[in-house]
Coordinates of C-alpha atoms in Angstrom, one line a residue:
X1 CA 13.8 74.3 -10.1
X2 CA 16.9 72.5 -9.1
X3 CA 15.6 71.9 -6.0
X4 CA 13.0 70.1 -7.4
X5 CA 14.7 68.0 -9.6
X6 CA 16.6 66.8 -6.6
X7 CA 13.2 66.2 -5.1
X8 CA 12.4 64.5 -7.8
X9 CA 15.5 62.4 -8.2
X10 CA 15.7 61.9 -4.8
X11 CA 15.5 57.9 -3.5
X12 CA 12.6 57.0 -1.7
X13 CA 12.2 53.9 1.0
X14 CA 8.5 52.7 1.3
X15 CA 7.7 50.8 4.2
X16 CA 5.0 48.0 3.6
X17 CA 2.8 48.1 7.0
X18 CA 0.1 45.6 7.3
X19 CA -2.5 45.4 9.6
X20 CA -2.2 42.2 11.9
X21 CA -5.6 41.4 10.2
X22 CA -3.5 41.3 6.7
X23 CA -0.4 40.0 7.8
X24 CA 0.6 36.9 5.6
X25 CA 0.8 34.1 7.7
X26 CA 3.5 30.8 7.5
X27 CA 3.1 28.3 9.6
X28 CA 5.7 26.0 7.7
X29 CA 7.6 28.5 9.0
X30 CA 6.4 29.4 11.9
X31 CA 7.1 25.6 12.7
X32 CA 10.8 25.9 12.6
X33 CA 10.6 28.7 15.1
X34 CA 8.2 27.0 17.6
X35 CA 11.2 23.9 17.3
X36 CA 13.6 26.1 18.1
X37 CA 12.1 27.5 21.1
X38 CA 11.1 24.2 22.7
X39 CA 15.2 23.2 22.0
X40 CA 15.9 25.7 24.1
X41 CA 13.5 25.7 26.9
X42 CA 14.5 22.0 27.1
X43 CA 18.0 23.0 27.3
X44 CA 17.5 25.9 30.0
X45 CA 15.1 23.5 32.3
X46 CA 17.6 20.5 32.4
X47 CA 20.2 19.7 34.8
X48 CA 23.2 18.0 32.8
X49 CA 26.0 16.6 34.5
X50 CA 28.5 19.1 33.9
X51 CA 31.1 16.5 32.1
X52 CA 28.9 15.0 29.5
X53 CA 26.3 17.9 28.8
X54 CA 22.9 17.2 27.1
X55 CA 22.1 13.6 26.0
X56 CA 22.0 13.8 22.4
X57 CA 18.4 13.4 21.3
X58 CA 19.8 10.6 19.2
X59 CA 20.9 8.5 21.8
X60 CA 17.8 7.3 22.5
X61 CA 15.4 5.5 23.0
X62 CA 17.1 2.4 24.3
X63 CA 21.0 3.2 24.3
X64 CA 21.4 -0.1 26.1
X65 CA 20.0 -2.4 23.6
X66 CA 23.2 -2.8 21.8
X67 CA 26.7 -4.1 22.4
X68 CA 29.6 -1.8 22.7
X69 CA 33.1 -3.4 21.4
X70 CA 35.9 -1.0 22.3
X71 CA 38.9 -1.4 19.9
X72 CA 42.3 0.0 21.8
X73 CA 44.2 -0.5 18.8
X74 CA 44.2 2.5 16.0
X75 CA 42.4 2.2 13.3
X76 CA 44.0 2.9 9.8
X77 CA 42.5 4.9 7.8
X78 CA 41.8 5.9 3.8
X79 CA 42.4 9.6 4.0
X80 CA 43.5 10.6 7.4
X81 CA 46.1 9.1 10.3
X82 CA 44.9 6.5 12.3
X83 CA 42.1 6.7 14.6
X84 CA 44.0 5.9 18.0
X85 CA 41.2 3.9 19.0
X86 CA 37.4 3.4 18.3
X87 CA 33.8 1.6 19.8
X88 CA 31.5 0.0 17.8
X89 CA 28.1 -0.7 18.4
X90 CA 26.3 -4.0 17.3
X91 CA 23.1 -6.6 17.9
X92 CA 23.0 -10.4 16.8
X93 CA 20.4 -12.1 16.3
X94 CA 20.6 -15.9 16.1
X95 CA 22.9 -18.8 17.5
X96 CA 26.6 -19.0 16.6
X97 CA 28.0 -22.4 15.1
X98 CA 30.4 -24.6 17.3
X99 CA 32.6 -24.0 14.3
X100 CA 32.0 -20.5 13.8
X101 CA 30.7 -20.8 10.3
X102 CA 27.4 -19.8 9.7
X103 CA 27.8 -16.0 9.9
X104 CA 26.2 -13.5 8.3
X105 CA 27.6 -9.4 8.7
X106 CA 24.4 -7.2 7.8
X107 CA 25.8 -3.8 6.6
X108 CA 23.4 -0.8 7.3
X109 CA 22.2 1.9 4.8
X110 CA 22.8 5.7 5.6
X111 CA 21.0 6.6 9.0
X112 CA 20.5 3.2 9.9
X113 CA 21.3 1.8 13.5
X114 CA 22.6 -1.5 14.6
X115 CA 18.5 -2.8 15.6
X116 CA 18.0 -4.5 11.9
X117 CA 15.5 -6.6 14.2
X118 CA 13.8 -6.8 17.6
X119 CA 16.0 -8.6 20.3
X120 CA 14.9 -9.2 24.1
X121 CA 16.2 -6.4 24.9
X122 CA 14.8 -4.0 22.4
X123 CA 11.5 -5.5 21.4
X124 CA 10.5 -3.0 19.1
X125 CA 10.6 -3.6 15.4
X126 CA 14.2 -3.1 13.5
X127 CA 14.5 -1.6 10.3
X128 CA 14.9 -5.1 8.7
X129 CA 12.1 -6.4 10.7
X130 CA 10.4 -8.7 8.0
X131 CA 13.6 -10.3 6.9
X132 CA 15.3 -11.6 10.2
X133 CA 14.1 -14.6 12.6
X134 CA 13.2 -18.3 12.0
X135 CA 12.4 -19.2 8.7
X136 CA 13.2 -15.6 7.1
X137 CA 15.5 -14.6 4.6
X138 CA 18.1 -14.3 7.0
X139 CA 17.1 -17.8 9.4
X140 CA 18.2 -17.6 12.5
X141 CA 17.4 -21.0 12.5
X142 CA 20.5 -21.4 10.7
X143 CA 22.7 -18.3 10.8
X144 CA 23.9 -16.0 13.0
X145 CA 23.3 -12.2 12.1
X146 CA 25.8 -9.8 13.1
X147 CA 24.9 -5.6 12.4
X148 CA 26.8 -2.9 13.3
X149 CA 26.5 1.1 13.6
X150 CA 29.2 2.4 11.3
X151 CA 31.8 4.2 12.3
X152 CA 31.0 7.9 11.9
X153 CA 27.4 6.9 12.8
X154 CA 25.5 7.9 15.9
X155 CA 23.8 4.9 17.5
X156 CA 26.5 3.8 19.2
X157 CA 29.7 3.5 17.4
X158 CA 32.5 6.3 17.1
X159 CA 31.5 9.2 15.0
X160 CA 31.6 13.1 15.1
X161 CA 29.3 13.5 18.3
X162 CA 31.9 11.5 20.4
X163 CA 34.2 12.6 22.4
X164 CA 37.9 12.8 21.5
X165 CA 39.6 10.9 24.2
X166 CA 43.0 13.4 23.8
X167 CA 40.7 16.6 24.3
X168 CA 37.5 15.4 26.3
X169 CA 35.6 17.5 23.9
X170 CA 33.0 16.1 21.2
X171 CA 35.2 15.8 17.6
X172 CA 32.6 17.6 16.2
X173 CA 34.0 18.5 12.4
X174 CA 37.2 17.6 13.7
X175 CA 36.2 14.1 13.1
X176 CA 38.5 12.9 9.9
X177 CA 37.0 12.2 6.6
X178 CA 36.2 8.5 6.6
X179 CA 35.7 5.8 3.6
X180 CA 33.6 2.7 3.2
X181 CA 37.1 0.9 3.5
X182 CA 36.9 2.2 6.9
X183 CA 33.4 1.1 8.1
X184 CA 34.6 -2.5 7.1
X185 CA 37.5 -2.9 8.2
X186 CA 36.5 -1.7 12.3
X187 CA 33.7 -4.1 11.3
X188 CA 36.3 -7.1 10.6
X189 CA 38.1 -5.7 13.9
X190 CA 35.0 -6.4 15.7
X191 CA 35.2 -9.9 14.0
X192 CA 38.6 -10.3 14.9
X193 CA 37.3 -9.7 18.7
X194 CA 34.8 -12.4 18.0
X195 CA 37.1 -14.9 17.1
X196 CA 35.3 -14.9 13.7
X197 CA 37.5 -16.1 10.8
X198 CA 35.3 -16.4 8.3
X199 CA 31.6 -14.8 7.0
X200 CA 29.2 -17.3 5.7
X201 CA 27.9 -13.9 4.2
X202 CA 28.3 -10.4 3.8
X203 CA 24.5 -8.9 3.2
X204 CA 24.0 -5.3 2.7
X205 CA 21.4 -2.6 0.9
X206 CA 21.9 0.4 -0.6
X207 CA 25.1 1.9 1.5
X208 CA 25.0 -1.5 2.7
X209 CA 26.0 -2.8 -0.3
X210 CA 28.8 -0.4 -0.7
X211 CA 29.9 -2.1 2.4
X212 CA 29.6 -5.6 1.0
X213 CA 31.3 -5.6 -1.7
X214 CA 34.0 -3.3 0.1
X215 CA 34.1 -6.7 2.3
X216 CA 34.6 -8.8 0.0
X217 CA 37.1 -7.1 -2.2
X218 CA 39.2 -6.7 1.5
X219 CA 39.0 -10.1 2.6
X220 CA 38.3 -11.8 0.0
X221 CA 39.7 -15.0 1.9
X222 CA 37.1 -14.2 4.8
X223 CA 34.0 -13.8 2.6
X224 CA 32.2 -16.7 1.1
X225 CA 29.2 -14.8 -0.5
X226 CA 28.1 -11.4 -1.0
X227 CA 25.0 -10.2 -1.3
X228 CA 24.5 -6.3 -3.1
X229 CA 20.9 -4.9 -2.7
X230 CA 20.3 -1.9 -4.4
X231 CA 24.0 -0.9 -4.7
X232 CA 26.6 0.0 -6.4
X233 CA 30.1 -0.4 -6.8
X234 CA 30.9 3.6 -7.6
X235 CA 29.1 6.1 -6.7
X236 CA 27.3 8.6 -10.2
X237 CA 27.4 11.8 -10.7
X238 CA 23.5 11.8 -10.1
X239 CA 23.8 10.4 -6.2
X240 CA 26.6 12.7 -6.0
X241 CA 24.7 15.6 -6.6
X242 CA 21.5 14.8 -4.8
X243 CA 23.8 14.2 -1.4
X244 CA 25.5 17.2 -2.4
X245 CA 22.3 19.1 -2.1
X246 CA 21.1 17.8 1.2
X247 CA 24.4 18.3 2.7
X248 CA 24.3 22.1 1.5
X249 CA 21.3 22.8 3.0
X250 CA 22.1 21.6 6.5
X251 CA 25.6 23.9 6.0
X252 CA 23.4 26.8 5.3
X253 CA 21.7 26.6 8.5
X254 CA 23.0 28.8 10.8
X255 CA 22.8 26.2 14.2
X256 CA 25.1 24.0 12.2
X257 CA 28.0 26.8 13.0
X258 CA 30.9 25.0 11.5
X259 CA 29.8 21.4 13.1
X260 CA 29.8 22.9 16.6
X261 CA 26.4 22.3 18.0
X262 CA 26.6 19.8 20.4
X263 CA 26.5 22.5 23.1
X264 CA 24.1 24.7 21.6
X265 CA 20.9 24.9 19.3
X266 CA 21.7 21.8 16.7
X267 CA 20.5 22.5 12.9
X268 CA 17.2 21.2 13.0
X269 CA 15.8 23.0 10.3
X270 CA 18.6 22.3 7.8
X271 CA 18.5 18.5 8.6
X272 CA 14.6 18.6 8.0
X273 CA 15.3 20.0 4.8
X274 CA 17.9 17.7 3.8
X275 CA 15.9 14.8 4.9
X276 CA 12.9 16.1 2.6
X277 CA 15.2 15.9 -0.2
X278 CA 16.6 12.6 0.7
X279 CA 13.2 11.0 1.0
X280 CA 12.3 12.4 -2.8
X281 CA 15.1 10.0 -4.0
X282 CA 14.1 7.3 -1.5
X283 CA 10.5 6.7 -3.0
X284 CA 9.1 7.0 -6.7
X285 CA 6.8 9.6 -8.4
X286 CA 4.4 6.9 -9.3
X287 CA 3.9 5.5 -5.9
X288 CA 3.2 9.0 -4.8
X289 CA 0.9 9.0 -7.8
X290 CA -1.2 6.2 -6.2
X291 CA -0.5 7.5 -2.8
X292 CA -1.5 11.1 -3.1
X293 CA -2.4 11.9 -6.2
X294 CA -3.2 15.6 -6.5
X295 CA -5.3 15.0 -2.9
X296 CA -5.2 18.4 -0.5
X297 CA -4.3 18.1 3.3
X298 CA -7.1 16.9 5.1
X299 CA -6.5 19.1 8.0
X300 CA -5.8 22.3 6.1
X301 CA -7.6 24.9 7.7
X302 CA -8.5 27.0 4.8
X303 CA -9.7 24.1 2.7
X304 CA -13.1 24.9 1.9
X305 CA -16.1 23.1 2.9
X306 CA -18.6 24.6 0.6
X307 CA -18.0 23.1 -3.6
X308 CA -19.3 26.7 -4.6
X309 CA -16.5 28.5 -2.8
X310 CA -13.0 28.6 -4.3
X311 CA -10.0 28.0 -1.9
X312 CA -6.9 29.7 -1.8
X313 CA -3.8 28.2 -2.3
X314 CA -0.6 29.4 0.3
X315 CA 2.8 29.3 0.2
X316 CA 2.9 26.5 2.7
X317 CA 2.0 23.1 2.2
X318 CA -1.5 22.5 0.7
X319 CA -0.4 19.2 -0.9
X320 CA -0.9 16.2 1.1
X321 CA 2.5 14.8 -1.0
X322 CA 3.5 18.1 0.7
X323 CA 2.7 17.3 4.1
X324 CA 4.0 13.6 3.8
X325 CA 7.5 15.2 3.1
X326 CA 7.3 17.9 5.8
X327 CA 6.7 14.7 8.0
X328 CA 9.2 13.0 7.2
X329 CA 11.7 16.1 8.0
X330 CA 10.2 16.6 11.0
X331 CA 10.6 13.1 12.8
X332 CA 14.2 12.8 11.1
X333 CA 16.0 16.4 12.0
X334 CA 16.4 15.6 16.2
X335 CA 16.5 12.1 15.5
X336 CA 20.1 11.6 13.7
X337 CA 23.4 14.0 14.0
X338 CA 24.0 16.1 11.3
X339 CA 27.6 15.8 11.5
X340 CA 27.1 12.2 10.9
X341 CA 24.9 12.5 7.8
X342 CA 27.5 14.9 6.6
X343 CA 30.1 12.5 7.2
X344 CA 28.8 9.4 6.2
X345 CA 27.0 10.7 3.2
X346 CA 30.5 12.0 2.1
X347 CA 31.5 8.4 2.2
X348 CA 29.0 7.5 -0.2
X349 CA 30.4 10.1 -2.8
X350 CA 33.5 9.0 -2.1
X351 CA 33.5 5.3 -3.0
X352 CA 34.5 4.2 -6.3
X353 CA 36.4 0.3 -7.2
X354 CA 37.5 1.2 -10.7
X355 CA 40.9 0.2 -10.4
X356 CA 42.6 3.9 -11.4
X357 CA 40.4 5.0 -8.5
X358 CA 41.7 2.4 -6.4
X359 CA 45.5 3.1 -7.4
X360 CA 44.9 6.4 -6.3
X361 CA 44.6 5.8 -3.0
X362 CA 47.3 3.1 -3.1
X363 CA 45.2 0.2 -2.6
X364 CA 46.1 -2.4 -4.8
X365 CA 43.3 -5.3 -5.3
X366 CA 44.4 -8.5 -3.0
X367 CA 44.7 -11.9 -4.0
X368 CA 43.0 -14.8 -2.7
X369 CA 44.2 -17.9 -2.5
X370 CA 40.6 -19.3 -3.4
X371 CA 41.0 -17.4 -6.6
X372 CA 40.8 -20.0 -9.9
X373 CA 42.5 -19.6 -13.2
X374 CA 38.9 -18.7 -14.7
X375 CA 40.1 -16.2 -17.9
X376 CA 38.8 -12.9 -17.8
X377 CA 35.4 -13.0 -19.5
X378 CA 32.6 -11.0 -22.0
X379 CA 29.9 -10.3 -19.7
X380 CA 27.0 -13.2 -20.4
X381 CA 23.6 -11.6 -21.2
X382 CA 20.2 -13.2 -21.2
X383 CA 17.2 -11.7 -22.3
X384 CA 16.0 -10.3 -19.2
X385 CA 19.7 -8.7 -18.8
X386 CA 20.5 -7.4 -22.8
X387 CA 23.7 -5.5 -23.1
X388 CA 23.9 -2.2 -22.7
X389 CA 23.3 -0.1 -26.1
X390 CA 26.3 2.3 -25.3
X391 CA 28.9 0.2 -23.0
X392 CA 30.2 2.8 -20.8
X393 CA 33.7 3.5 -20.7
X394 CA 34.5 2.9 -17.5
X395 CA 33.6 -0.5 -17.4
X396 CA 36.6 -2.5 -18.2
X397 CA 38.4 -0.2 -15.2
X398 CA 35.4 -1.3 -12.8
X399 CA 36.4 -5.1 -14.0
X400 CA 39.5 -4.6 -13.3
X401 CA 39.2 -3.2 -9.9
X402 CA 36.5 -6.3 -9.2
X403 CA 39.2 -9.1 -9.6
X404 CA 39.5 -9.9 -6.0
X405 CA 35.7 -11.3 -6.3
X406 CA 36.1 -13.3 -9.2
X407 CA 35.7 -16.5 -7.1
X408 CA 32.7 -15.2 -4.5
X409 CA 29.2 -16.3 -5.4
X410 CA 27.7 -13.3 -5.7
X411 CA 23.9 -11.9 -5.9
X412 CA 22.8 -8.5 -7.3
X413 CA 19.0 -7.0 -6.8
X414 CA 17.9 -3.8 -8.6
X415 CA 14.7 -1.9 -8.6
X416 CA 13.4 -1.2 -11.1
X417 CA 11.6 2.3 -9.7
X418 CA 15.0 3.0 -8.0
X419 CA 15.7 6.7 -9.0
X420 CA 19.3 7.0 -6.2
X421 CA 21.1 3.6 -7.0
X422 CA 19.3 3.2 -10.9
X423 CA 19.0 -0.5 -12.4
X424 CA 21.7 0.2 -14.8
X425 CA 24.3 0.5 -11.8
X426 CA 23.4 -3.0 -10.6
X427 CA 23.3 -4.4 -14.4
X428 CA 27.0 -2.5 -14.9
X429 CA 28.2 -4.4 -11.5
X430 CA 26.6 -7.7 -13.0
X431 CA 28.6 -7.2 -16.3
X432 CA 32.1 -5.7 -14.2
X433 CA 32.1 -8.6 -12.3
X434 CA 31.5 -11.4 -15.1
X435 CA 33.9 -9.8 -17.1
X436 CA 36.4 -10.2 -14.2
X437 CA 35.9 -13.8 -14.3
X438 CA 33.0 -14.4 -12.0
X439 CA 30.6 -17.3 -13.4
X440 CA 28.6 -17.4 -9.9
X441 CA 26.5 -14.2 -10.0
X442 CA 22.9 -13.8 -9.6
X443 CA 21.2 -10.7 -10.9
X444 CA 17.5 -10.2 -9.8
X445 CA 15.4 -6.8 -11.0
X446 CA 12.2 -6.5 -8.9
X447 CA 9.3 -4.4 -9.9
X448 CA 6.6 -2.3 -7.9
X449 CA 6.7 1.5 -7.9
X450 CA 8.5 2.0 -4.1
X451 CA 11.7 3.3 -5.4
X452 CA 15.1 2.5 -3.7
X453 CA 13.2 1.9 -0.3
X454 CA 11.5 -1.2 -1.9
X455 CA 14.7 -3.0 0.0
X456 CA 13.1 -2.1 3.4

């Protein structure tokens, strides 16, 4: 009997088996697999030269459209020792002024590269395409347009996937934490190199604009107008968190292995899933709404054809909102280094022009000898900009930290679909800076349903 209650108590291990007829199949999954493999066969049939390795997949397509400025000088920077030295990539567009006045720096979003617009050299369309040339918003006819690659990008200018002159190895994650301060001011070294004094114009979107009012607060003497497209001058919780989870994901991957990659498999599959969750904060349900609807994949194989037959749903994508997202992984994971989305995205977080904020990092706001004797200020409402119900209690700190533009004309665009940089960021930027004396801003909402992409 005690035998048999050990039987009985005994654990037992069942083993599933499933014919290959019922074997669940996942070919979402199966996707990231196939990737993998043809990573590696690509890898195993090339011949590198044995002191550069692979070319990094995003170093292409055209790696000579752009001008390289190398900067021998170190680079200060907000949270690390200098940088001894640094390149940065950038494209013009547009003829410079005998005088040298009629400039305008066009800061770049996240992933973007320096190819805001087709050149001669690189005639295919830039990611600012409809808003650069003769007669655009940004007339060539009558500026000259200057974009960079960030530093920490990877089009170009120093970032992780470079190599480190004092080791002749790629810094991979030993690449130091870097700031929006630091994007502008190896931009105004570039300048410098350029014999530029003075910007008729510093014109950014999204991270972009995080870069021109970083500009402006800097060199405030060297910026006559700034222009803030769905922006804002310090970064929410809500972004936060929502870069937060994209960056997780690509850490989970086992490829990424610490930010050492380069000579191995890179993590593909954790930058497509990063990129999915980036692009859900890019667009707007109700464009998808129009878009997609509730509209199944065209292509899905077990769609049925018959209206009498019921289909069955899988675990992979049977949505065709699905399949635009799964897309939009797939062209993005090869196409941009992880390391830099990690890096640069981590700048994002970081950047914050409340004064305490700014204090903490010892950066005290300049003054400009173009600054007036214009009293701090209520913020001026209209109907189309009423005050906020609950004034947020930051906002006198954000004011504060905003004094070095109270003499820069200045003009603020929201979305109004914008679910990553919300309207009530641009509207508190509009009221920081009025309150810190600034009677020369412009505040624009625009509608449509494309979400924070609406800028592109």
């Amino acid at each position: 009997m005690l035998r048999s209650l050990r039987q009985a108590l005994k654990p037992r291990y069942i083993v599933a088996r499933c014919s290959s007829a019922d074997a669940p199949s996942f070919p979402c999954v199966d996707a990231h697999a196939a990737r993998e493999s043809r990573i590696i066969h690509s890898r195993v049939s090339s011949t590198p030269s044995p002191d550069s390795g692979p070319e990094p997949p995003y170093a292409r397509p055209s790696p000579l459209s752009y001008t390289v400025y190398h900067h021998p000088h170190p680079l200060p920077l907000t949270y690390a020792p200098p940088l001894p030295s640094f390149d940065i990539a950038y494209e013009t567009w547009g003829s410079l002024s005998p005088s040298k006045d009629n400039v305008i720096l066009l800061h770049t979003g996240l992933s973007a590269s320096s190819h805001a617009a087709s050149t001669p050299l690189n005639p295919a369309p830039g990611w600012w395409e409809k808003f650069i040339g003769p007669g655009k918003a940004l007339d060539t006819n009558h500026f000259f347009i200057i974009c960079t690659n960030v530093i920490g990008g990877c089009y170009g200018s120093t970032g992780p996937s470079s190599f480190d002159p004092t080791t002749g190895h790629r810094f991979a994650t030993r690449f130091p934490i870097i700031s929006i301060f630091d994007m502008v001011n190896a931009q105004f070294a570039l300048l410098d190199a350029l014999s530029i004094d003075r910007l008729y114009a510093s014109v950014g979107s999204s991270m972009g604009a995080m870069q021109s009012l970083a500009a402006g607060w800097l060199f405030p003497d060297r910026v006559r107008k700034i222009v803030s497209i769905s922006g804002t001058a310090r970064s929410t919780p809500g972004s936060i968190a929502m870069r937060h989870a994209q960056r997780s994901v690509l850490m989970a991957d086992p490829n990424w292995n610490n930010g050492f990659y380069y000579d191995s498999v890179p993590p593909h599959t954790g930058m497509k899933l990063a990129r999915q969750i980036a692009t859900i904060t890019y667009r707007s349900g109700p464009e998808w709404d129009l878009r997609f609807g509730r509209k199944l994949r065209s292509d899905d194989p077990l769609k049925s054809s018959s209206p009498d037959q019921s289909r069955s749903p899988t675990l992979c994508p049977d949505f065709l909102i699905e399949s635009y997202l799964d897309h939009q992984g797939e062209q993005f994971c090869l196409k941009y280094d992880a390391n830099s989305l990690l890096y640069i995205s981590k700048a994002m977080d970081l950047f914050d022009l409340t004064l305490p904020a700014l204090e903490q990092l010892v950066m005290h706001p300049p003054k400009s000898s173009l600054s007036t004797s214009t009293p701090p200020q209520s913020a001026s409402y209209s109907k189309s900009h009423p005050p906020p119900a609950n004034q947020p209690p930051h906002l006198p700190e954000l004011a504060e930290g905003l004094s070095p533009l109270a003499s820069t004309p200045t003009l603020v665009l929201g979305v109004q679909s914008d679910i990553l940089f919300p309207v009530e960021q641009q509207r508190e930027l509009v009221d920081a800076l009025r309150m810190a004396g600034n009677s020369q801003v412009g505040y624009f909402e625009l509608g449509g349903v494309w979400g924070h992409d609406t800028f592109l």
